[in-house]
Coordinates of C-alpha atoms in Angstrom, one line a residue:
Chain N
M109 CA 0.1 -0.3 -0.1
T110 CA 1.3 3.5 -1.0
K111 CA 1.3 6.5 1.6
S112 CA -1.3 8.3 -0.5
Q113 CA -3.5 4.9 -0.4
L114 CA -3.2 4.9 3.3
F115 CA -4.0 8.9 3.6
E116 CA -6.9 8.3 1.4
Q117 CA -8.4 5.4 3.8
I118 CA -7.8 7.9 6.7
L119 CA -10.2 10.2 5.2
Q120 CA -12.6 8.1 3.9
K121 CA -13.1 6.3 7.3
Q122 CA -12.1 9.2 9.2
S123 CA -10.3 7.2 11.2
Y124 CA -6.7 6.5 12.1
L125 CA -7.1 3.7 14.3
C126 CA -5.1 0.4 14.3
V127 CA -6.5 -2.4 16.1
G128 CA -4.3 -4.8 17.6
L129 CA -4.7 -8.4 17.2
D130 CA -3.1 -9.6 20.6
T131 CA -5.0 -12.5 20.4
D132 CA -4.5 -14.5 23.9
I133 CA -6.2 -18.0 24.2
Q134 CA -6.5 -17.4 27.6
K135 CA -8.2 -14.1 27.6
I136 CA -11.1 -15.0 24.5
P137 CA -14.5 -15.8 25.3
K138 CA -14.8 -19.6 26.3
H139 CA -17.9 -20.1 24.0
L140 CA -15.1 -19.8 21.2
L141 CA -12.8 -22.6 22.6
Q142 CA -14.8 -25.2 21.1
A143 CA -14.1 -23.9 17.6
K144 CA -11.8 -25.4 15.1
D145 CA -9.5 -22.6 15.3
P146 CA -10.5 -20.5 18.4
I147 CA -7.8 -17.7 17.6
F148 CA -9.0 -17.1 14.3
E149 CA -12.6 -17.3 14.9
F150 CA -12.1 -14.5 17.6
N151 CA -10.2 -12.7 15.2
K152 CA -12.6 -13.0 12.3
Q153 CA -15.3 -11.9 14.7
I154 CA -13.4 -8.7 15.7
I155 CA -12.5 -7.6 12.2
D156 CA -16.3 -8.1 11.2
A157 CA -17.2 -5.9 13.9
T158 CA -14.4 -3.2 13.7
H159 CA -13.2 -2.8 10.2
Q160 CA -15.4 0.1 9.4
Y161 CA -13.9 2.1 12.0
A162 CA -10.6 0.9 11.8
V163 CA -7.6 1.6 8.9
S164 CA -5.4 -0.8 10.3
Y165 CA -4.9 -4.3 11.9
K166 CA -1.6 -5.4 13.4
P167 CA -1.2 -8.8 14.4
N168 CA 1.1 -9.2 17.4
I169 CA 3.2 -12.3 15.9
A170 CA 4.4 -13.6 19.4
F171 CA 0.7 -14.5 20.1
Y172 CA 0.7 -16.8 16.8
E173 CA 4.0 -18.1 17.1
A174 CA 3.7 -19.3 20.6
F175 CA 1.6 -21.9 19.0
G176 CA 4.2 -23.1 16.3
A177 CA 3.2 -24.0 13.0
K178 CA -0.7 -24.4 14.0
G179 CA -0.4 -20.5 15.1
W180 CA 1.2 -19.6 11.9
E181 CA -1.8 -21.1 10.2
S182 CA -4.3 -18.8 12.5
L183 CA -2.0 -16.0 11.5
Q184 CA -2.2 -16.7 7.6
K185 CA -6.1 -17.0 7.9
T186 CA -6.6 -14.0 9.9
L187 CA -4.3 -12.0 7.4
E188 CA -6.6 -13.2 4.3
Y189 CA -9.9 -12.2 6.2
I190 CA -8.7 -8.6 6.7
P191 CA -10.3 -6.4 4.3
K192 CA -7.7 -5.7 1.3
E193 CA -8.1 -1.6 1.8
C194 CA -6.8 -2.2 5.4
F195 CA -3.1 -1.4 6.3
T196 CA -1.5 -4.5 7.7
I197 CA 1.1 -4.9 10.3
A198 CA 3.1 -7.8 11.3
D199 CA 4.2 -6.5 14.7
A200 CA 7.1 -8.9 14.8
K201 CA 10.4 -6.6 15.8
R202 CA 12.6 -8.5 13.8
G203 CA 16.5 -8.0 12.6
D204 CA 19.2 -9.5 11.8
I205 CA 22.1 -9.2 9.5
G206 CA 21.4 -8.6 5.9
N207 CA 21.0 -11.9 4.0
T208 CA 18.8 -13.2 7.4
S209 CA 16.7 -10.0 7.1
G210 CA 16.3 -10.6 3.8
L211 CA 14.3 -14.0 4.9
Y212 CA 12.4 -12.5 7.6
A213 CA 11.2 -9.9 4.7
R214 CA 9.9 -13.0 2.6
A215 CA 8.4 -14.3 5.8
F216 CA 6.1 -11.4 6.2
F217 CA 6.0 -9.9 2.6
D218 CA 6.6 -12.8 0.1
E219 CA 2.8 -14.7 0.0
Q220 CA 4.8 -17.3 -2.5
S221 CA 7.3 -18.3 0.2
S222 CA 5.6 -18.1 3.4
G223 CA 1.9 -17.6 2.7
L224 CA 1.9 -13.9 4.1
N225 CA 1.8 -10.9 2.4
F226 CA 1.7 -8.2 5.2
D227 CA 1.8 -4.3 4.0
S228 CA 4.6 -3.8 6.8
V229 CA 6.7 -5.0 9.5
T230 CA 8.0 -3.6 12.8
V231 CA 11.9 -3.7 12.9
A232 CA 14.6 -3.3 15.7
P233 CA 17.3 -1.2 15.1
Y234 CA 20.1 -2.2 17.3
M235 CA 22.0 -4.1 14.6
G236 CA 22.1 -1.3 12.0
E237 CA 21.5 -0.2 8.3
D238 CA 22.0 -3.7 6.7
S239 CA 19.8 -5.4 9.2
V240 CA 17.0 -3.1 8.1
K241 CA 17.7 -2.5 4.2
P242 CA 16.5 -5.7 2.9
F243 CA 12.8 -5.0 4.2
L244 CA 12.9 -1.9 2.0
E245 CA 13.6 -3.8 -1.2
F246 CA 10.0 -4.7 -1.3
A247 CA 7.8 -2.3 -3.6
D248 CA 5.1 -0.6 -1.4
K249 CA 6.1 -2.4 1.3
W250 CA 7.2 -0.9 4.8
V251 CA 9.4 -1.1 7.7
I252 CA 8.1 0.3 10.9
L253 CA 11.4 1.2 12.9
L254 CA 11.2 1.0 16.6
A255 CA 12.3 4.5 17.7
F256 CA 11.0 5.1 21.3
T257 CA 9.0 2.5 22.6
S258 CA 6.3 2.6 25.4
N259 CA 7.5 0.0 27.9
A260 CA 9.4 1.0 31.3
G261 CA 12.6 -0.9 29.5
S262 CA 12.7 2.0 26.8
K263 CA 14.7 4.0 29.6
D264 CA 17.3 1.5 29.6
F265 CA 19.1 2.2 26.1
Q266 CA 16.7 4.6 24.1
T267 CA 16.8 7.6 26.3
L268 CA 20.6 7.3 26.8
S269 CA 22.5 10.5 25.8
L270 CA 25.0 10.4 23.4
T271 CA 28.1 12.5 23.0
N272 CA 26.5 14.0 20.0
E273 CA 24.0 15.7 22.2
K274 CA 21.3 13.4 20.9
Q275 CA 19.4 10.7 23.0
L276 CA 19.8 7.2 21.2
F277 CA 16.1 7.2 19.9
E278 CA 17.0 10.5 18.4
E279 CA 19.9 9.1 16.3
V280 CA 18.0 6.1 15.3
L281 CA 15.2 8.7 14.1
T282 CA 17.8 10.7 12.3
K283 CA 20.4 8.3 10.9
S284 CA 17.6 6.0 9.4
Q285 CA 15.9 8.7 7.6
D286 CA 19.2 8.1 5.0
W287 CA 17.9 4.2 4.6
G288 CA 14.4 4.8 3.2
S289 CA 11.6 7.8 2.3
S290 CA 8.8 8.5 4.3
E291 CA 6.9 6.3 1.7
Q292 CA 8.5 3.2 3.1
L293 CA 9.5 4.1 6.3
M294 CA 7.6 4.5 9.6
Y295 CA 8.5 4.8 13.2
V296 CA 7.2 3.2 16.8
V297 CA 6.7 6.2 18.8
G298 CA 5.5 5.1 22.4
A299 CA 5.0 8.9 23.3
T300 CA 2.1 10.5 24.3
K301 CA 3.6 13.9 25.9
A302 CA 3.3 16.7 24.1
A303 CA 7.1 18.0 24.5
M304 CA 8.4 14.4 23.2
L305 CA 5.8 14.6 20.4
Q306 CA 7.3 17.9 19.0
K307 CA 10.6 16.8 19.2
I308 CA 9.9 13.7 17.3
R309 CA 8.2 15.6 14.8
S310 CA 11.0 18.2 14.6
I311 CA 13.2 15.3 13.4
V312 CA 10.7 13.3 11.3
P313 CA 8.1 15.7 10.0
E314 CA 6.8 13.6 7.0
H315 CA 7.0 10.1 8.6
F316 CA 4.0 8.2 9.9
L317 CA 4.3 7.2 13.3
L318 CA 2.7 4.1 15.0
V319 CA 1.5 5.0 18.3
P320 CA 1.1 2.2 21.0
G321 CA 0.1 2.7 24.3
V322 CA -3.2 4.8 24.1
G323 CA -6.1 2.7 25.8
A324 CA -5.2 0.1 28.0
Q325 CA -1.8 1.3 28.4
G326 CA -3.3 4.7 29.1
G327 CA -1.9 7.9 27.2
S328 CA -3.9 10.7 25.9
L329 CA -5.5 10.3 22.2
E330 CA -6.0 14.2 22.2
E331 CA -2.6 14.6 23.0
V332 CA -1.1 12.5 20.6
S333 CA -3.3 14.0 17.6
K334 CA -2.6 17.6 18.5
F335 CA 1.0 17.3 18.5
G336 CA 1.6 14.1 16.5
M337 CA -0.6 14.8 13.5
N338 CA 1.0 16.2 10.1
K339 CA -0.6 17.1 7.0
Q340 CA -1.3 13.5 5.9
C341 CA -2.3 12.6 9.3
G342 CA 0.6 10.7 9.7
L343 CA -0.4 9.1 12.8
L344 CA -1.9 5.3 13.0
V345 CA -2.9 5.0 16.7
N346 CA -2.9 1.5 18.0
S347 CA -5.7 0.1 20.8
S348 CA -5.4 -3.7 21.6
R349 CA -6.8 -4.8 24.7
A350 CA -9.3 -1.7 25.3
I351 CA -11.1 -2.9 22.4
I352 CA -10.6 -7.0 21.4
Y353 CA -10.8 -7.4 25.5
A354 CA -13.9 -4.8 26.0
S355 CA -15.9 -7.9 26.9
S356 CA -15.4 -11.1 27.9
G357 CA -18.4 -12.7 27.3
E358 CA -20.5 -13.5 24.0
D359 CA -21.0 -9.9 23.4
F360 CA -17.4 -9.5 22.9
A361 CA -17.4 -8.3 19.0
E362 CA -20.2 -6.0 19.8
K363 CA -18.6 -4.4 22.5
A364 CA -15.4 -4.4 20.3
A365 CA -17.1 -2.7 17.6
Q366 CA -18.8 0.2 20.4
E367 CA -15.4 0.8 22.2
A368 CA -14.0 0.9 18.1
K369 CA -16.3 3.4 17.2
K370 CA -15.9 5.5 20.3
V371 CA -12.5 5.8 19.4
Q372 CA -13.0 6.4 15.5
E373 CA -15.5 9.3 16.6
E374 CA -13.1 11.1 18.9
M375 CA -10.3 10.7 16.0
K376 CA -13.0 12.3 13.6
V377 CA -12.8 15.3 15.8
Y378 CA -9.0 15.5 15.9
L379 CA -9.0 15.0 12.3
N380 CA -11.3 18.1 11.7
A381 CA -9.3 20.2 14.4
Y382 CA -5.5 19.4 13.5
L383 CA -5.2 18.0 9.8
Chain H
M224 CA 21.2 -27.3 29.8
T225 CA 23.2 -25.8 32.9
K226 CA 26.5 -23.9 32.5
S227 CA 28.4 -26.9 34.3
Q228 CA 26.6 -29.5 31.6
L229 CA 27.8 -27.3 28.7
F230 CA 31.3 -27.0 30.2
E231 CA 31.3 -30.9 30.5
Q232 CA 30.2 -31.4 26.8
I233 CA 33.1 -29.0 25.7
L234 CA 35.6 -31.3 27.5
Q235 CA 34.4 -34.2 26.6
K236 CA 34.4 -33.2 22.7
Q237 CA 37.6 -31.2 23.1
S238 CA 35.3 -28.7 21.2
Y239 CA 33.1 -25.3 21.5
L240 CA 32.0 -25.4 18.0
C241 CA 28.3 -24.2 17.2
V242 CA 27.2 -25.3 14.0
G243 CA 24.5 -22.8 12.5
L244 CA 21.6 -24.1 10.7
D245 CA 21.1 -21.6 8.3
T246 CA 19.6 -23.8 5.5
D247 CA 18.8 -22.3 2.4
I248 CA 16.6 -24.2 -0.1
Q249 CA 18.6 -22.5 -2.8
K250 CA 22.2 -23.6 -1.3
I251 CA 21.5 -27.0 -0.7
P252 CA 22.6 -30.1 -3.1
K253 CA 20.1 -30.6 -5.8
H254 CA 19.3 -34.4 -5.2
L255 CA 17.9 -33.3 -2.0
L256 CA 15.1 -31.3 -3.5
Q257 CA 13.2 -34.6 -4.3
A258 CA 13.1 -35.3 -0.4
K259 CA 9.6 -34.7 1.3
D260 CA 11.2 -32.0 3.6
P261 CA 14.4 -30.8 1.7
I262 CA 15.5 -28.7 4.6
F263 CA 15.1 -31.3 7.3
E264 CA 16.6 -33.8 5.2
F265 CA 19.9 -31.9 4.9
N266 CA 19.8 -30.6 8.5
K267 CA 19.5 -34.5 9.4
Q268 CA 22.5 -35.7 7.5
I269 CA 24.5 -32.3 8.6
I270 CA 23.8 -33.3 12.2
D271 CA 24.8 -36.9 11.8
A272 CA 28.0 -36.0 10.1
T273 CA 29.1 -33.4 12.5
H274 CA 27.7 -34.2 16.1
Q275 CA 31.0 -35.8 17.4
Y276 CA 32.8 -32.5 16.9
A277 CA 30.3 -29.8 17.7
V278 CA 28.8 -29.0 21.1
S279 CA 26.0 -26.8 20.0
Y280 CA 23.5 -26.1 17.2
K281 CA 21.9 -22.9 16.1
P282 CA 18.7 -23.0 13.6
N283 CA 18.9 -19.4 12.0
I284 CA 15.0 -18.9 12.4
A285 CA 14.6 -16.6 9.3
F286 CA 15.3 -19.7 7.2
Y287 CA 12.6 -21.3 8.6
E288 CA 10.2 -18.8 9.0
A289 CA 10.5 -17.6 5.4
F290 CA 8.6 -20.7 4.5
G291 CA 5.7 -20.1 7.3
A292 CA 4.0 -23.1 9.0
K293 CA 5.9 -25.5 6.8
G294 CA 9.2 -23.8 7.6
W295 CA 8.0 -24.1 11.2
E296 CA 7.5 -27.9 10.9
S297 CA 10.8 -28.2 9.5
L298 CA 12.1 -26.4 12.3
Q299 CA 10.6 -28.8 14.9
K300 CA 11.7 -31.7 13.2
T301 CA 15.2 -30.6 13.2
L302 CA 15.2 -29.7 16.8
E303 CA 13.9 -33.2 17.7
Y304 CA 16.8 -34.8 15.6
I305 CA 19.9 -32.9 17.5
P306 CA 21.3 -35.0 19.9
K307 CA 20.2 -34.0 23.5
E308 CA 23.6 -33.6 24.8
C309 CA 24.2 -30.6 22.4
F310 CA 23.1 -26.9 23.3
T311 CA 20.7 -25.7 21.2
I312 CA 20.2 -22.1 20.1
A313 CA 17.2 -20.5 18.4
D314 CA 18.8 -17.8 16.6
A315 CA 15.7 -15.5 16.6
K316 CA 16.8 -11.6 17.7
R317 CA 13.3 -11.5 19.6
G318 CA 12.3 -8.8 22.1
D319 CA 9.2 -7.0 22.6
I320 CA 7.5 -5.5 25.8
G321 CA 6.9 -7.9 28.6
N322 CA 4.0 -10.0 27.9
T323 CA 4.7 -10.4 24.1
S324 CA 8.2 -11.7 25.1
G325 CA 6.5 -14.1 27.5
L326 CA 4.9 -15.5 24.5
Y327 CA 8.2 -15.5 22.5
A328 CA 9.5 -17.3 25.5
R329 CA 6.8 -19.9 24.9
A330 CA 7.5 -20.2 21.1
F331 CA 10.9 -21.5 21.7
F332 CA 11.2 -22.8 25.0
D333 CA 7.7 -24.3 26.0
E334 CA 7.1 -27.6 24.0
Q335 CA 3.7 -28.0 25.0
S336 CA 2.9 -24.8 23.3
S337 CA 4.6 -24.5 20.3
G338 CA 6.4 -28.0 19.7
L339 CA 9.6 -26.4 20.1
N340 CA 11.9 -26.9 23.6
F341 CA 15.3 -24.8 22.7
D342 CA 18.2 -24.4 25.4
S343 CA 18.4 -20.8 24.5
V344 CA 17.0 -17.9 22.1
T345 CA 19.2 -14.6 21.1
V346 CA 17.6 -11.4 21.9
A347 CA 17.8 -8.0 20.9
P348 CA 18.4 -5.3 23.7
Y349 CA 16.8 -2.1 22.4
M350 CA 13.5 -2.4 24.3
G351 CA 15.4 -3.3 27.6
E352 CA 15.0 -5.2 30.9
D353 CA 11.4 -6.0 30.6
S354 CA 11.7 -7.3 27.2
V355 CA 14.5 -9.6 28.4
K356 CA 13.2 -10.7 31.9
P357 CA 10.4 -13.1 30.4
F358 CA 13.0 -15.1 28.8
L359 CA 14.9 -15.8 31.9
E360 CA 11.8 -17.1 34.1
F361 CA 12.5 -20.8 32.4
A362 CA 14.5 -22.9 34.7
D363 CA 17.8 -23.9 32.9
K364 CA 17.0 -21.7 29.8
W365 CA 19.1 -19.2 28.4
V366 CA 18.8 -15.8 26.9
I367 CA 22.0 -14.8 24.7
L368 CA 21.7 -11.2 24.3
L369 CA 23.2 -9.1 21.2
A370 CA 25.9 -7.2 22.4
F371 CA 28.1 -6.3 19.8
T372 CA 27.1 -8.1 16.3
S373 CA 29.6 -9.0 13.1
N374 CA 27.9 -6.9 10.7
A375 CA 28.6 -3.9 9.1
G376 CA 25.5 -2.0 10.7
S377 CA 27.0 -2.7 14.1
K378 CA 28.7 0.7 13.6
D379 CA 25.3 2.4 13.3
F380 CA 24.4 2.5 17.0
Q381 CA 26.3 -0.2 19.1
T382 CA 29.7 1.6 18.9
L383 CA 28.2 4.9 19.4
S384 CA 29.7 6.9 22.7
L385 CA 27.5 7.8 25.5
T386 CA 28.0 10.7 27.7
N387 CA 29.0 8.1 30.6
E388 CA 32.2 7.2 28.3
K389 CA 30.7 4.1 27.4
Q390 CA 30.0 2.8 24.2
L391 CA 26.3 1.5 23.7
F392 CA 27.3 -2.3 23.5
E393 CA 29.5 -1.7 27.0
E394 CA 26.5 -0.2 28.3
V395 CA 24.2 -3.4 27.2
L396 CA 26.9 -5.6 28.8
T397 CA 27.2 -3.7 31.8
K398 CA 23.3 -2.9 32.5
S399 CA 22.1 -6.8 31.4
Q400 CA 24.3 -8.3 34.4
D401 CA 21.6 -7.0 36.9
W402 CA 18.8 -9.0 34.8
G403 CA 20.3 -12.5 34.8
S404 CA 23.3 -14.4 35.9
S405 CA 26.2 -16.2 33.9
E406 CA 24.3 -19.4 34.7
Q407 CA 21.6 -17.9 32.4
L408 CA 22.7 -15.1 30.2
M409 CA 25.2 -15.2 27.4
Y410 CA 26.2 -12.5 24.9
V411 CA 26.4 -12.1 21.4
V412 CA 29.9 -11.1 20.6
G413 CA 31.1 -10.4 16.9
A414 CA 34.7 -9.5 17.8
T415 CA 37.5 -11.3 16.4
K416 CA 40.3 -8.7 17.4
A417 CA 42.2 -8.8 20.7
A418 CA 41.7 -5.5 21.9
M419 CA 37.9 -5.7 21.7
L420 CA 37.9 -9.4 23.3
Q421 CA 39.9 -7.8 26.3
K422 CA 37.8 -5.0 26.8
I423 CA 34.6 -7.3 26.7
R424 CA 36.1 -10.0 29.1
S425 CA 37.0 -7.0 31.3
I426 CA 33.5 -6.3 32.0
V427 CA 31.9 -10.0 31.4
P428 CA 34.5 -12.2 32.8
E429 CA 32.2 -15.3 33.7
H430 CA 29.8 -15.2 31.1
F431 CA 29.8 -17.5 28.0
L432 CA 30.2 -15.5 24.6
L433 CA 28.6 -16.8 21.3
V434 CA 31.1 -15.7 18.5
P435 CA 29.9 -15.6 15.3
G436 CA 31.9 -14.3 12.4
V437 CA 34.6 -17.0 12.1
G438 CA 34.9 -18.8 9.0
A439 CA 33.1 -17.5 6.0
Q440 CA 32.7 -14.3 7.4
G441 CA 36.6 -14.0 8.4
G442 CA 37.9 -13.8 11.8
S443 CA 40.6 -15.5 13.5
L444 CA 39.6 -18.5 15.7
E445 CA 43.0 -18.5 17.8
E446 CA 42.9 -14.7 18.3
V447 CA 39.1 -15.3 19.8
S448 CA 40.5 -18.3 21.9
K449 CA 43.5 -16.6 23.0
F450 CA 41.6 -13.7 24.1
G451 CA 38.1 -14.7 24.8
M452 CA 38.4 -17.7 26.7
N453 CA 37.9 -18.5 30.6
K454 CA 38.3 -21.0 33.2
Q455 CA 35.0 -22.8 31.7
C456 CA 35.7 -22.2 28.1
G457 CA 33.2 -19.1 28.2
L458 CA 33.0 -19.6 24.2
L459 CA 30.5 -21.1 21.7
V460 CA 32.3 -20.2 18.4
N461 CA 29.7 -20.6 15.1
S462 CA 30.4 -21.4 12.1
S463 CA 27.5 -21.6 9.4
R464 CA 28.2 -21.4 5.9
A465 CA 32.0 -22.7 5.8
I466 CA 30.8 -26.2 7.3
I467 CA 27.3 -26.8 5.7
Y468 CA 27.9 -25.6 2.4
A469 CA 31.4 -27.0 2.3
S470 CA 30.3 -28.8 -0.8
S471 CA 27.2 -28.3 -3.2
G472 CA 27.4 -31.9 -4.2
E473 CA 26.5 -35.4 -2.9
D474 CA 29.1 -35.3 -0.8
F475 CA 28.1 -32.4 1.2
A476 CA 27.7 -34.2 4.7
E477 CA 31.2 -35.8 4.2
K478 CA 32.8 -32.2 3.8
A479 CA 31.0 -31.0 6.3
A480 CA 32.3 -33.6 8.8
Q481 CA 35.4 -32.9 7.5
E482 CA 35.2 -29.1 8.0
A483 CA 33.8 -29.5 11.7
K484 CA 36.9 -32.0 12.4
K485 CA 39.3 -29.6 11.2
V486 CA 37.9 -26.8 13.2
Q487 CA 37.4 -29.1 16.4
E488 CA 41.4 -29.9 16.1
E489 CA 42.0 -26.2 16.1
M490 CA 39.8 -25.9 19.2
K491 CA 41.2 -29.0 21.1
V492 CA 44.9 -26.8 20.6
Y493 CA 43.3 -24.1 22.1
L494 CA 41.8 -25.7 24.8
N495 CA 45.0 -27.2 25.7
A496 CA 46.9 -24.0 25.6
Y497 CA 44.5 -21.4 26.9
L498 CA 42.0 -22.9 29.6

């Protein structure tokens, strides 16, 4: 998917919501456990219920990989079920030396090889340029590079000060812009505070940011939208648990739709205010 | 596997060789392509031919994941085939927020969940402590944390200078020692130069180091052994391509055995000299 196709979707749905499919067999409603593939069955109903409010879906690969080959099949069925107009993200946090990253790229982008055809994959920056570049060689596919994550451990290394007066995550944002354009590179930015978002936008004004940590993980959607939005929206805001586990009963899909709709309606307001 | 069990194996085989199973369908001998599962068939013959010279096997997960569910099955069969006395490494470079890393840990350590039961997994440090800790909660399982990798991109971030006068990889080595002991934590160290190895050993004297980059990627085994070895050996030296692709013909297993034997004999000399 191209950047302008993504922006068009955002305008059409008046939403920049990404629904995180962190589908946990221990958390899905009990009545689904009788299905042949409970994880896929859950995802299917979540997607049916939310796709009019969401522009993107983000399966968290660990939740599938934990079940080995069987989990990989649930993932494949889920991806095939997501409507084609939605931007799909393999939240995989991969990254390895060049030839190995090339194979991870095939795993997520090359349907003929792996059965999967995601629009994008999240990538960890620690191993540098040659670990990221192979993912950028696929046309209309995206790397979403970890810059500043929303977990407590982001303080261990990402915010350390370098002798060039940048923090490590700023160096990641700066250096990686040489590797790919804003048409193929996004950033994971777990920031929900104005000052941090302004700092990040000063380094990467054009790029899309994938923002986790709104919803169950806290964080204000208004602040993110006000300080993170650019002229092509430039935001995908993820919500996982607050939507997919809105109810643990048989009404889970209905409740997920209500939550997604609530977020979408808020986003519509911010699109009108800040775009 | 415990540290003392690993050391015992090293003494018994007089080897600290890890064979990297970077099994590429495009590189394996043509006559194997008729097998039901060519990747497993190749690995099986490589393992048969080399296990008396190697203490460890390291499947590179990307090479399996590139084939989706089918690749995952080849991986599972390969892992089951590796002799139980060998230390197994899932070279996966994973790492995510806590609950997600917990699921990656299940993917590689929890046979009941995923079908896989590796001794260890390689983990990327960028997301910090809570992305690493869930892997350390499994008894007798190991995290092999990326510290200094052997690729060109290691210069992009790993060797940047921090205001505390350390380079980033040194900070990773220093800080992570609070997360787990040398009985459960190893480091990926792509260093083959004396000065670098001495610096690393001054920070982590007790830990095992997994050293790639000897063999096809260059690097001197003697230098690594002389400056990297500690009292319990403390080294696993990986060779992938130089062994598994020693021949592209029907004699590939025989030639792999010859290469592995050559490395093992050299290692025997260094164990006598430097242990």
